[in-house]
Structures are given as structure tokens and as C-alpha cells.
């Protein structure tokens, strides 16, 4: 095969219209003046392309360019007959007109208008003497290496490109191989044809590049790694966060048979967004409401629907079908929470932290902790088990004995604490006398460990949901640590994440934020993942943001939000600024682990979840 034939298989020139060269490589100084200054690429590459009106219509930001680099000129590369290209992503595109370039605001006004008006007809020609296309491209820190047999390899690292070298646009077949080859192998998906049907195809959508030419390239992510290593979805109101999440959930459930979902739904919208899933007899699921719904109509009234379905009379039929299957319950909010042994140990640990500067107090606390551990071993108690009256008596006796032995002052908080442990019996009595309706936190925990693959907690009260976040995530993590299990994978979903993990938390929210942070820090070792979705990324706990390995960014109008994304995920601000032009359903996807190339920004258009809902609703009798 000739070199020209080899290049034709890797690159496209848009039917001979693309003819470009690398004009400049500009070093960009890193900005370390602020924590949120953002991460800039080390180089900005300027590409000049001969003007063609049809080409101007087909070029898209996000397209991948390749230009030969200095490492490809080395003796070793020449001996092995290797071609080595620096790969870049197009960040900006604009046409240049020679006549307009000479117009200045200081020129005579009629002259300015005359030149500008005369330039208009030129755009409809292919006059390359007076017009040019200018591209700004950002290196993605990968080299594409092509051997003599046209085998492609990507090597991490930046190589300085040859200024003046011919620039190539990587064609859709090569792009498909780059982004989807390894991922489809990991998914076990071998079909060449692509469809938006989530049952038949695990794709998440289409690449935005080449769409103007009428061609479609699907995009896939490694669903196992997406779940296990956590992901985030960030966009302004109306950007399609919930729509994207619903589509991702369908792909996970249909194509990952050993994965479960626990959705903390403060907006009460997922029972409808996933109504086809909840009605599917092959996917055991449960919806837990804040209050009891005694009829299907009660249930339908509590659920929020997308705007396009609010006036659809059949929309409520989809919710009634779920209710009739017996998949709707409600949370039994206890008058008093019965503490578990894990709660007791957490309480003791907090006391120890507060007494860190008083060695004798710490010794007293450690003695009580040893008693609790000994009791659990003697009676075979687990962290998640609730305490009983017999334990409370022994607990108070041990606390008072330790206070006496180590001469703790009567004025100390620790002394008062020791004298009030018996009050825990009051919580036991109130819980015992409470009505036995709905599901308790312990029963929900058992649901998650059982056969159910989806547990959706649609509760509008944030404090109730925060308390459940603390209990359910802590219980899941403790159980996995003790049992050394990593399957089935469980994805905990925090939509409207600013309600659970705000940057300036107070009260119960502090404990909730800590619980989510602990889950994301430790969970991936035990098959527990997290999904974070919010419209104001700047308001959430940045320690949690650092744990996310994959992210989807939609339109974020506020510059501060974009700089937080840039700093957290090491992506250039010029790429992020492109998201300002995105319509709902379009996303910037990047991942350290779940895409074909790590940490490479990808512009995608997600499949529309509402199409699936319409099809499901129309199928109802």
C-alpha cells in the first residue's frame, strides 16, 4: 500500500477541500495566581487552511487534527518506518478576509462600510487569494504512531510538531476506532450498526463532529469503570442533566447485569424519567416516597414530569402501571432513631477527637470503646445492628466506671455524657411504640442488599434524605469492608448535589457531606460508585469533586463554574468555553479511565431519554 493510500485510510480532506498547514506553536504560560485559575494547555497551535465555503460549513470544534512531529524524524523512527503525529483538538474556527483585515476603527466611516459590504459576496466564492480559514487547536498530549502495516498506536506525552507541516483531519473511521475500539471490547459489544434504543445498544450518544456532513459516529464509555470510579454531570438549569442521567442508567441496567442503582431524588422526578424501567418485570425495583400514596392517583400527583409530558393524559398511566405492580412504598420516618453499634462507635470517636488534648480523658474513652468492641465480639453483633436494652445497661455501667477510674471532672462534658447513656432506652421505647407502616432505614438497607436493582428514594424533604444518605452509604461501606465483596456494583446517585455536599455545610449537612466524601474516597475498592449532578459546581465540596474520574459538562454560564471544572479536571478553558454554545443535550465528555483516550475532551450529543418515554407511554393499553 502506498503512503497516499495509507493516509486516505486515516485522514479526510473533505473531498479535496481541506489544505492546511501548522503556522505557529505558541507556548502558553501556566497561571498559578489562584487556586481556581484553571488549567491551560502548554501550547496553542495555529493552523491556516485554504478557504472553501463548503469546507467552512463542515468544520466543527472538537475535530481531531494530526501533524508530524520532531520525534518522527528521529533515526529510530526512520529505521522502523514509523510515522509519528502530534494530535490536537480544534478549539476555535473562523474565516479571515484580507480586505477586512485592513479595516480599522480609525478609518473614515464610509470607507469602513464600503469595504465591509464589498466583502459579503466574497464569502460565497472559493477565492483563496483574499480569504483563509483559521483554526486554533489544543494538543491533547498524545502522539499517534503509524507503522508500515498501518497499525495505529497512541502514546501518552507531548511531542513538538513541525511548524509548516501539513495538517490532517483524522477521519470518522479512525476517530471511531480511537474512541470506541477498546471500550466496545470491554463492553463485549460487537455490532457495527448503531441505534438509540438503550436495550439494543450501550452507546450514550453521538459525536458532534462530522454531523454537518450527515455522518454519525456513536460514542461509548466503559460502563463498569464509569460506575466504579465515579462520575459527575454539570450543567445549568434546562441543560438536560436528568435526561442524560436517565439514559446512562438505562445503559447501565441493560448492559451491566451485576450493577444496582440507589437514587437520592430530592426533585421527585426519576419515577417518571425511568417509568419504563420501573415497569420492566425483568428489573426488580422499588420507589420509596416521603408519604404514603394510598392510590395510583396519589402517587401520580407526587411525581414531577418533564414539561412536554405535563399535559399528556397518558403520562399518568405510566405511573399508575408502576403503582399497580406494587413497586411503590414510603419511608417510615421514626419518631426516634434507634442507634446502631456503628453509631455508638462514631459517637465515641467524636468524643475522643474532642478530648485529644487531655490524655486521661482519652484513656477513659478508649476503655469504653474496648468494652463496646468486646460486647460485639461476645454477642456476634455487626456494625449495622441496633443496640438493645441489655447493651445500654452495660454501656452506661462501663462509661461511669471509666469516668470514676480516670477521675474525670464533674464539670466536663465527658462526665455528663457518661451519666446520660441510659437515656438511649427512651429511643428504643419510642421506636417500639411507633406505627409499623412504611419502610425503615434498616429495611431499605436490606432492599439494597437484596434482589432489587433500582431503589429510588423520591423524598422532597432535604433533611430526611440527608439522614438516609448518611445511614445507607455508611451501612453499604461497612458491609462491603467486612465481607470483602466488590459485586454487585452499586451506584449511589446524588442529583441536585448541592443539597448533599455543599462547600459551606452546617448541621446535618456536614455529616452528609462527610458520608458522601468517605463513600467516594473508599468505595471504589469495594465496588461502590457515586454519581454527582449539579447546576452550580462552585457550591459543592471540592474534595468530593477531586474523586470523580469521568465528567459531562453542559452549558455553565458563570465563568467561576467553568474555572472550577478546568482546575478540577485539567482541561483547557478555551475548550470549556465551547460549551456556552451547546443546546440542551450536548455535552463535553472527558474521563481519566472510561473512554478510549484518557483525559481527552470529546464533544457529544446524548441520545434523548424522552424518545424512550414516548415510545413506552404509547405502548400502554
XYZ file of C-alpha atoms in Angstrom:
621
model
C 0.000 0.000 0.000
C 1.323 3.450 -0.935
C 1.806 6.223 1.599
C -1.044 8.146 -0.044
C -3.435 5.186 0.306
C -2.362 4.795 3.943
C -3.116 8.443 4.630
C -6.508 8.158 2.906
C -7.462 5.423 5.375
C -6.564 7.559 8.394
C -7.410 11.097 7.343
C -10.026 13.039 5.415
C -9.572 16.111 3.223
C -13.331 16.693 2.787
C -13.296 15.753 -0.896
C -10.103 17.676 -1.574
C -11.198 20.934 0.070
C -9.043 20.765 3.210
C -5.488 22.028 2.650
C -3.889 23.327 5.821
C -0.513 23.854 7.453
C 0.665 24.428 11.008
C 1.559 28.115 11.082
C 2.575 28.703 14.712
C 3.083 26.912 18.012
C 2.729 29.352 20.891
C 3.928 28.394 24.383
C 1.318 29.265 26.995
C 2.488 30.209 30.469
C 0.729 28.338 33.298
C -1.352 30.521 35.601
C -0.768 29.715 39.252
C -2.014 33.030 40.642
C -5.164 31.477 42.093
C -6.412 28.088 43.174
C -9.177 28.486 40.604
C -7.069 29.956 37.819
C -7.809 26.932 35.646
C -5.546 24.561 33.831
C -4.244 25.826 30.496
C -2.601 23.755 27.778
C 1.147 24.213 27.434
C 0.868 25.147 23.761
C -1.621 26.807 21.459
C -1.333 25.706 17.828
C -2.445 27.950 14.969
C -3.466 26.274 11.710
C -4.126 28.096 8.444
C -6.362 26.443 5.837
C -7.143 27.471 2.257
C -10.657 28.941 2.101
C -13.582 26.903 0.774
C -17.172 27.837 1.529
C -18.336 24.198 1.733
C -15.426 23.289 3.991
C -16.273 26.210 6.286
C -19.743 24.711 6.757
C -18.403 21.247 7.642
C -15.578 22.052 10.063
C -16.539 21.559 13.740
C -14.885 22.342 17.045
C -13.810 19.084 18.629
C -12.432 17.578 15.414
C -9.056 15.896 15.778
C -6.044 17.084 13.789
C -2.690 15.421 13.247
C 0.660 16.906 12.162
C 4.053 15.226 12.012
C 6.449 15.995 14.883
C 10.175 16.014 15.609
C 10.167 12.578 17.230
C 9.019 11.138 13.928
C 12.246 12.482 12.397
C 14.495 10.528 14.779
C 16.776 7.756 13.479
C 14.839 5.141 15.454
C 11.506 6.144 13.877
C 13.025 6.243 10.406
C 14.666 2.831 10.851
C 11.352 1.273 11.949
C 9.456 3.130 9.208
C 7.211 4.819 11.771
C 5.210 7.959 11.154
C 4.598 9.962 14.299
C 1.945 12.671 14.594
C 1.073 15.159 17.309
C -2.698 15.022 17.856
C -4.724 18.183 18.549
C -8.364 19.100 19.109
C -9.883 22.050 17.269
C -10.954 24.706 19.792
C -11.911 27.636 17.525
C -12.691 28.168 13.842
C -13.083 31.454 11.999
C -12.637 32.773 8.435
C -10.207 35.581 7.594
C -10.690 38.139 4.793
C -7.662 40.097 3.568
C -9.665 43.247 2.892
C -11.410 43.215 6.267
C -8.060 42.787 7.990
C -7.044 46.238 6.755
C -10.099 47.997 8.150
C -9.507 49.947 11.334
C -11.971 51.764 13.575
C -9.915 54.913 12.978
C -10.616 54.847 9.219
C -13.159 57.103 7.573
C -16.608 55.652 8.383
C -17.972 55.475 4.803
C -14.747 53.725 3.760
C -15.217 51.130 6.510
C -18.792 50.431 5.414
C -17.791 50.203 1.749
C -15.063 47.613 2.405
C -17.275 45.547 4.730
C -20.206 45.488 2.300
C -17.969 44.526 -0.617
C -16.597 41.590 1.391
C -20.018 39.923 1.648
C -20.152 38.457 -1.904
C -16.622 37.065 -1.473
C -17.744 34.563 1.170
C -19.898 32.850 -1.452
C -16.867 32.171 -3.631
C -13.810 29.984 -3.162
C -11.374 32.849 -3.666
C -8.244 31.639 -1.859
C -6.281 34.769 -2.746
C -8.232 37.002 -0.366
C -9.684 34.552 2.179
C -8.421 31.899 4.561
C -9.730 29.709 7.380
C -8.006 29.995 10.738
C -8.055 27.204 13.350
C -6.948 27.249 16.969
C -6.053 23.758 18.188
C -5.062 22.388 21.587
C -2.632 19.428 21.798
C -4.212 16.521 23.702
C -0.800 15.212 24.841
C -0.920 12.075 22.724
C 1.182 11.008 19.751
C -0.391 8.883 17.034
C 2.172 6.381 15.755
C 1.522 4.620 12.442
C 3.730 1.686 11.429
C 4.401 0.285 7.970
C 1.370 -2.004 8.182
C -0.921 0.929 9.092
C -1.347 -0.248 12.671
C -2.163 2.706 14.931
C -0.783 3.185 18.432
C -1.306 6.107 20.790
C 1.442 7.111 23.175
C 0.906 9.484 26.078
C 3.025 12.657 26.093
C 3.561 15.834 24.092
C 5.871 15.984 21.071
C 6.659 19.322 19.468
C 5.047 19.422 16.000
C 6.770 20.546 12.821
C 5.865 24.165 12.103
C 4.993 24.397 8.419
C 3.976 20.747 8.359
C 0.830 19.617 6.579
C -2.150 19.285 8.910
C -4.522 16.357 8.516
C -8.068 15.897 9.820
C -8.486 12.432 11.326
C -11.413 10.787 9.525
C -14.557 9.374 11.124
C -13.484 5.727 10.800
C -10.225 6.416 12.610
C -11.998 8.544 15.210
C -14.461 5.704 15.787
C -11.557 3.291 16.288
C -9.748 5.707 18.632
C -12.703 6.425 20.885
C -14.668 3.178 20.704
C -12.318 0.298 19.842
C -11.131 -0.653 23.334
C -14.369 0.423 25.007
C -16.598 -1.783 22.839
C -14.275 -4.709 23.551
C -14.649 -4.064 27.293
C -18.443 -3.921 26.913
C -18.497 -7.076 24.801
C -20.445 -5.182 22.129
C -19.571 -6.374 18.624
C -22.355 -4.930 16.460
C -21.338 -2.471 13.775
C -24.769 -0.884 13.322
C -25.742 1.660 15.959
C -29.138 2.559 17.397
C -30.519 4.907 20.049
C -32.528 2.030 21.600
C -30.934 1.569 25.065
C -31.879 -2.107 25.189
C -30.030 -2.885 21.979
C -27.040 -0.545 22.147
C -24.971 0.709 25.119
C -23.923 3.887 23.317
C -24.518 7.145 25.194
C -24.987 9.285 22.091
C -23.214 10.603 19.006
C -20.027 12.553 18.426
C -20.804 16.109 17.351
C -18.006 16.124 14.781
C -18.891 15.249 11.149
C -22.616 15.721 11.864
C -22.811 18.569 9.339
C -21.782 16.111 6.648
C -24.692 13.837 7.557
C -22.485 11.168 9.112
C -22.931 9.746 12.608
C -20.314 8.305 14.935
C -21.636 6.708 18.148
C -19.730 7.206 21.388
C -19.319 4.563 24.096
C -17.913 4.596 27.607
C -16.742 1.680 29.725
C -19.803 1.370 31.972
C -18.031 -0.691 34.632
C -15.322 1.946 35.078
C -17.859 4.770 34.791
C -19.691 3.394 37.841
C -16.767 2.220 39.926
C -14.607 5.318 39.547
C -17.425 7.861 39.958
C -18.712 10.469 37.513
C -20.245 13.919 37.507
C -22.825 15.741 35.362
C -22.700 19.542 35.421
C -24.956 21.943 33.566
C -27.142 24.974 34.073
C -30.907 24.579 34.585
C -32.507 23.182 31.448
C -29.273 21.689 30.116
C -30.567 18.123 30.282
C -28.806 16.707 33.367
C -31.676 14.446 34.388
C -32.258 13.400 30.781
C -28.614 12.350 30.420
C -28.594 10.544 33.766
C -31.755 8.606 32.877
C -30.122 7.464 29.643
C -26.933 6.440 31.419
C -28.965 4.495 33.981
C -30.756 2.556 31.247
C -27.457 1.614 29.603
C -26.031 0.515 32.950
C -29.066 -1.594 33.844
C -29.497 -3.224 30.427
C -25.822 -3.868 29.689
C -24.302 -4.400 33.166
C -26.216 -7.231 34.771
C -24.370 -7.010 38.097
C -24.914 -3.292 38.795
C -27.501 -1.679 41.088
C -28.692 1.919 41.439
C -29.618 3.845 44.576
C -31.060 7.234 43.567
C -31.448 10.050 46.100
C -34.133 12.003 44.267
C -34.925 15.261 46.064
C -36.723 16.587 42.949
C -39.072 13.568 42.779
C -38.636 13.206 39.008
C -36.968 9.839 38.415
C -40.076 7.654 38.891
C -41.334 9.208 35.648
C -37.965 9.626 33.893
C -37.397 5.876 34.403
C -41.034 4.741 34.262
C -40.232 2.175 31.567
C -37.522 0.690 33.812
C -39.760 0.569 36.894
C -42.448 -1.163 34.816
C -39.977 -3.738 33.465
C -40.636 -7.116 35.159
C -37.048 -8.223 34.484
C -35.612 -5.380 36.610
C -36.678 -5.630 40.280
C -37.093 -2.116 41.614
C -38.696 -0.058 44.348
C -39.764 3.582 44.669
C -39.850 4.993 48.198
C -41.857 8.167 48.756
C -41.892 10.642 51.608
C -45.568 9.990 52.453
C -47.852 7.066 51.802
C -49.658 7.045 48.442
C -52.902 5.156 49.035
C -53.992 5.242 45.387
C -52.363 5.388 41.975
C -53.675 8.940 41.540
C -51.980 9.984 44.806
C -48.727 8.545 43.518
C -49.029 10.282 40.137
C -49.652 13.652 41.822
C -46.426 13.446 43.855
C -44.145 12.916 40.847
C -42.673 15.717 38.721
C -42.915 15.295 34.946
C -40.913 16.967 32.153
C -42.620 19.954 30.573
C -43.531 18.111 27.359
C -45.426 15.457 29.341
C -47.316 17.657 31.794
C -50.428 17.879 29.598
C -50.213 14.335 28.237
C -53.183 12.382 29.674
C -51.353 9.094 29.184
C -48.359 10.202 31.264
C -50.182 9.343 34.488
C -50.998 5.917 33.051
C -47.281 5.105 33.039
C -47.067 5.953 36.762
C -50.257 4.048 37.567
C -48.800 0.952 35.887
C -45.851 1.101 38.305
C -48.137 1.546 41.311
C -50.274 -1.418 40.249
C -47.170 -3.617 40.192
C -46.677 -2.959 43.923
C -43.352 -1.220 43.466
C -44.232 1.923 45.428
C -43.693 2.255 49.181
C -42.921 5.092 51.595
C -40.392 5.915 54.269
C -41.336 5.329 57.888
C -39.692 8.355 59.462
C -39.127 7.220 63.045
C -40.006 9.426 65.999
C -36.667 8.370 67.414
C -33.731 6.710 65.682
C -32.503 3.549 67.384
C -28.711 3.794 67.287
C -26.652 1.008 65.784
C -23.330 -0.233 67.127
C -21.679 1.760 64.333
C -23.430 4.914 65.628
C -22.133 4.200 69.128
C -18.559 3.798 67.852
C -18.849 7.005 65.808
C -20.048 8.833 68.904
C -17.110 7.531 70.907
C -14.675 8.532 68.163
C -16.087 12.081 68.126
C -15.636 12.281 71.910
C -12.061 11.100 71.552
C -11.337 13.801 68.952
C -12.814 16.477 71.197
C -10.644 15.281 74.124
C -7.397 14.964 72.177
C -5.551 17.402 74.468
C -6.480 15.534 77.677
C -4.678 12.171 77.905
C -6.629 10.837 80.886
C -9.942 11.607 79.182
C -8.732 9.795 76.067
C -7.832 6.754 78.177
C -11.302 6.753 79.723
C -12.911 6.902 76.271
C -10.668 4.133 74.930
C -11.717 1.918 77.830
C -15.397 2.404 76.910
C -14.608 1.702 73.232
C -12.889 -1.539 74.229
C -15.993 -2.566 76.149
C -18.207 -1.963 73.093
C -15.862 -3.952 70.835
C -15.751 -6.778 73.353
C -19.542 -6.842 73.618
C -19.935 -7.014 69.829
C -17.484 -9.919 69.616
C -19.073 -11.800 72.525
C -22.634 -11.452 71.192
C -21.713 -11.642 67.447
C -23.095 -8.192 66.764
C -22.494 -6.364 63.471
C -21.931 -2.662 62.883
C -25.385 -2.177 61.407
C -27.245 -3.988 64.193
C -29.374 -1.858 66.501
C -28.494 -1.765 70.196
C -30.791 -3.300 72.836
C -31.573 -2.550 76.494
C -29.129 -5.148 77.791
C -26.284 -3.481 75.914
C -27.348 0.001 77.050
C -27.165 -1.079 80.715
C -23.649 -2.478 80.212
C -22.669 0.600 78.148
C -23.674 3.084 80.849
C -22.014 0.983 83.548
C -18.745 0.935 81.583
C -18.940 4.707 80.920
C -19.484 5.571 84.579
C -16.735 3.172 85.694
C -14.246 4.772 83.293
C -15.164 8.276 84.464
C -14.572 7.262 88.071
C -11.331 5.356 87.395
C -9.723 8.224 85.485
C -11.068 10.998 87.746
C -12.875 12.952 85.061
C -14.090 16.297 86.380
C -17.809 16.609 87.118
C -17.813 19.836 85.102
C -16.529 18.101 81.973
C -18.868 17.286 79.090
C -17.489 13.748 79.187
C -18.830 13.336 82.733
C -22.329 14.463 81.692
C -22.178 12.144 78.704
C -21.444 9.133 80.916
C -24.452 9.851 83.142
C -26.940 10.037 80.267
C -26.250 6.823 78.325
C -29.275 5.207 79.913
C -31.475 7.710 78.055
C -30.899 5.629 74.933
C -33.649 3.350 76.267
C -36.134 6.142 75.591
C -35.297 5.983 71.884
C -35.882 2.231 71.962
C -39.294 2.686 73.580
C -40.399 5.400 71.143
C -39.316 3.298 68.181
C -41.087 0.241 69.601
C -44.345 2.196 70.085
C -44.255 3.849 66.635
C -46.743 2.657 63.948
C -45.311 -0.198 61.861
C -46.096 1.287 58.446
C -43.790 2.022 55.543
C -40.141 1.086 55.294
C -37.492 1.798 57.892
C -33.889 2.682 57.077
C -32.878 -0.860 58.006
C -35.450 -2.342 55.631
C -34.232 -0.073 52.832
C -30.688 -1.287 53.545
C -31.923 -4.866 53.168
C -33.588 -3.898 49.875
C -30.267 -2.655 48.548
C -28.575 -5.891 49.576
C -31.419 -7.954 48.145
C -32.629 -8.612 44.616
C -33.750 -5.060 43.769
C -31.609 -3.448 41.092
C -33.064 0.056 41.443
C -34.034 1.769 44.698
C -35.306 5.311 44.131
C -35.789 7.493 47.202
C -38.110 10.242 45.935
C -38.299 12.402 49.056
C -38.663 16.172 48.795
C -37.520 16.976 52.343
C -33.739 17.504 52.122
C -33.036 16.730 55.804
C -34.841 13.381 55.622
C -32.906 12.469 52.505
C -29.594 13.610 54.027
C -30.176 11.364 57.031
C -30.811 8.438 54.686
C -27.648 9.252 52.724
C -25.618 9.013 55.931
C -27.251 5.756 57.003
C -27.373 3.931 53.671
C -23.914 4.848 52.370
C -22.296 4.158 55.748
C -24.046 0.805 56.046
C -23.076 -0.231 52.496
C -19.434 0.712 53.034
C -19.182 -1.072 56.384
C -20.809 -4.204 54.973
C -18.506 -4.324 51.956
C -15.412 -3.822 54.110
C -16.438 -6.637 56.388
C -17.494 -9.056 53.652
C -14.666 -8.162 51.201
C -17.176 -8.057 48.324
C -16.949 -5.915 45.207
C -20.007 -7.281 43.367
C -22.656 -6.411 42.577
C -21.544 -2.861 41.886
C -23.774 -0.243 43.492
C -24.040 3.274 42.093
C -25.250 5.916 44.564
C -26.756 8.859 42.677
C -26.872 12.372 44.148
C -28.912 14.597 41.847
C -29.118 18.250 42.926
C -25.845 17.516 44.705
C -25.652 20.980 46.264
C -28.302 19.722 48.721
C -25.999 16.933 49.937
C -22.416 18.121 49.534
C -22.314 21.932 49.712
C -18.968 23.645 50.165
C -20.207 25.551 53.238
C -22.138 22.894 55.144
C -23.749 23.258 58.544
C -25.577 20.925 60.916
C -26.778 17.640 59.426
C -25.405 18.643 56.013
C -21.822 18.461 57.362
C -22.303 14.798 58.282
C -23.984 14.126 54.937
C -21.115 15.710 53.015
C -18.603 13.688 55.044
C -20.535 10.485 54.347
C -20.515 11.098 50.581
C -16.822 12.035 50.654
C -15.989 8.838 52.545
C -18.025 6.797 50.062
C -16.206 8.261 47.070
C -12.764 8.040 48.685
C -13.083 4.408 49.747
C -15.964 2.980 47.724
C -14.191 2.091 44.501
C -12.155 -0.547 46.356
C -15.415 -2.270 47.252
C -17.496 -1.826 44.097
C -19.377 1.242 45.353
C -19.600 4.201 42.971
C -21.037 7.693 43.059
C -22.718 9.982 40.530
C -22.821 13.711 41.255
C -25.131 16.064 39.311
C -25.497 19.787 39.943
C -26.105 23.113 38.223
C -23.684 25.054 40.449
C -20.429 23.167 40.658
C -18.802 26.067 42.511
C -21.067 25.452 45.509
C -20.166 21.802 46.153
C -17.454 20.162 48.247
C -14.260 20.338 46.160
C -12.747 17.329 47.977
C -15.549 15.252 46.501
C -15.046 16.755 43.053
C -11.456 15.543 43.080
C -12.677 11.936 43.382
C -14.564 11.965 40.062
C -12.820 10.216 37.165
C -15.400 10.993 34.456
C -17.414 14.129 33.866
C -20.032 15.501 31.490
C -20.162 19.300 31.185
C -23.059 21.117 29.573
C -23.689 24.856 29.480
C -22.234 26.635 32.524
C -22.865 30.381 32.001
C -20.929 31.533 35.076
C -17.158 31.805 34.449
C -16.384 30.748 38.018
C -18.105 27.384 37.480
C -16.050 26.764 34.341
C -12.793 27.617 36.101
C -13.651 25.114 38.855
C -14.148 22.425 36.194
C -10.901 23.444 34.497
C -8.943 23.234 37.745
C -10.573 20.013 38.952
C -10.306 18.059 35.706
C -7.242 19.561 33.984
C -8.981 20.740 30.847
C -8.275 23.956 28.993
C -10.681 26.849 29.448
C -10.791 27.528 25.717
C -12.305 24.062 25.268
C -14.775 24.600 28.112
C -15.904 27.923 26.648
C -17.290 25.991 23.679
C -19.973 24.598 25.989
C -21.595 28.057 26.096
C -22.864 27.356 22.571
C -24.301 23.945 23.427
C -28.028 23.315 23.030
C -29.695 21.090 25.655
C -28.469 17.519 25.263
C -24.938 18.385 24.104
C -22.009 17.663 26.405
C -18.279 17.867 26.797
C -17.188 14.401 27.945
C -13.783 13.648 29.419
C -12.550 10.775 31.535
C -9.344 9.626 33.154
C -10.347 5.991 32.739
C -13.667 5.224 30.975
C -13.107 6.495 27.406
C -10.912 5.305 24.555
C -8.299 8.003 25.205
C -7.745 9.159 28.767
C -8.301 12.843 29.597
C -9.216 13.813 26.042
C -12.208 16.195 25.681
C -14.993 14.838 23.459
C -17.979 16.835 22.208
C -21.067 14.591 22.195
C -24.799 14.823 21.632
C -26.567 12.499 24.050
C -29.493 10.342 22.997
C -32.824 11.798 24.097
C -34.393 9.961 27.026
C -37.789 11.467 26.227
C -37.935 9.474 22.975
C -37.830 6.283 25.057
C -40.550 7.627 27.369
C -42.851 8.496 24.467
C -42.422 5.045 22.991
C -43.163 3.424 26.359
C -46.244 5.579 27.011
C -47.625 4.886 23.544
C -47.223 1.142 24.149
C -49.529 1.252 27.195
C -53.008 -0.105 26.614
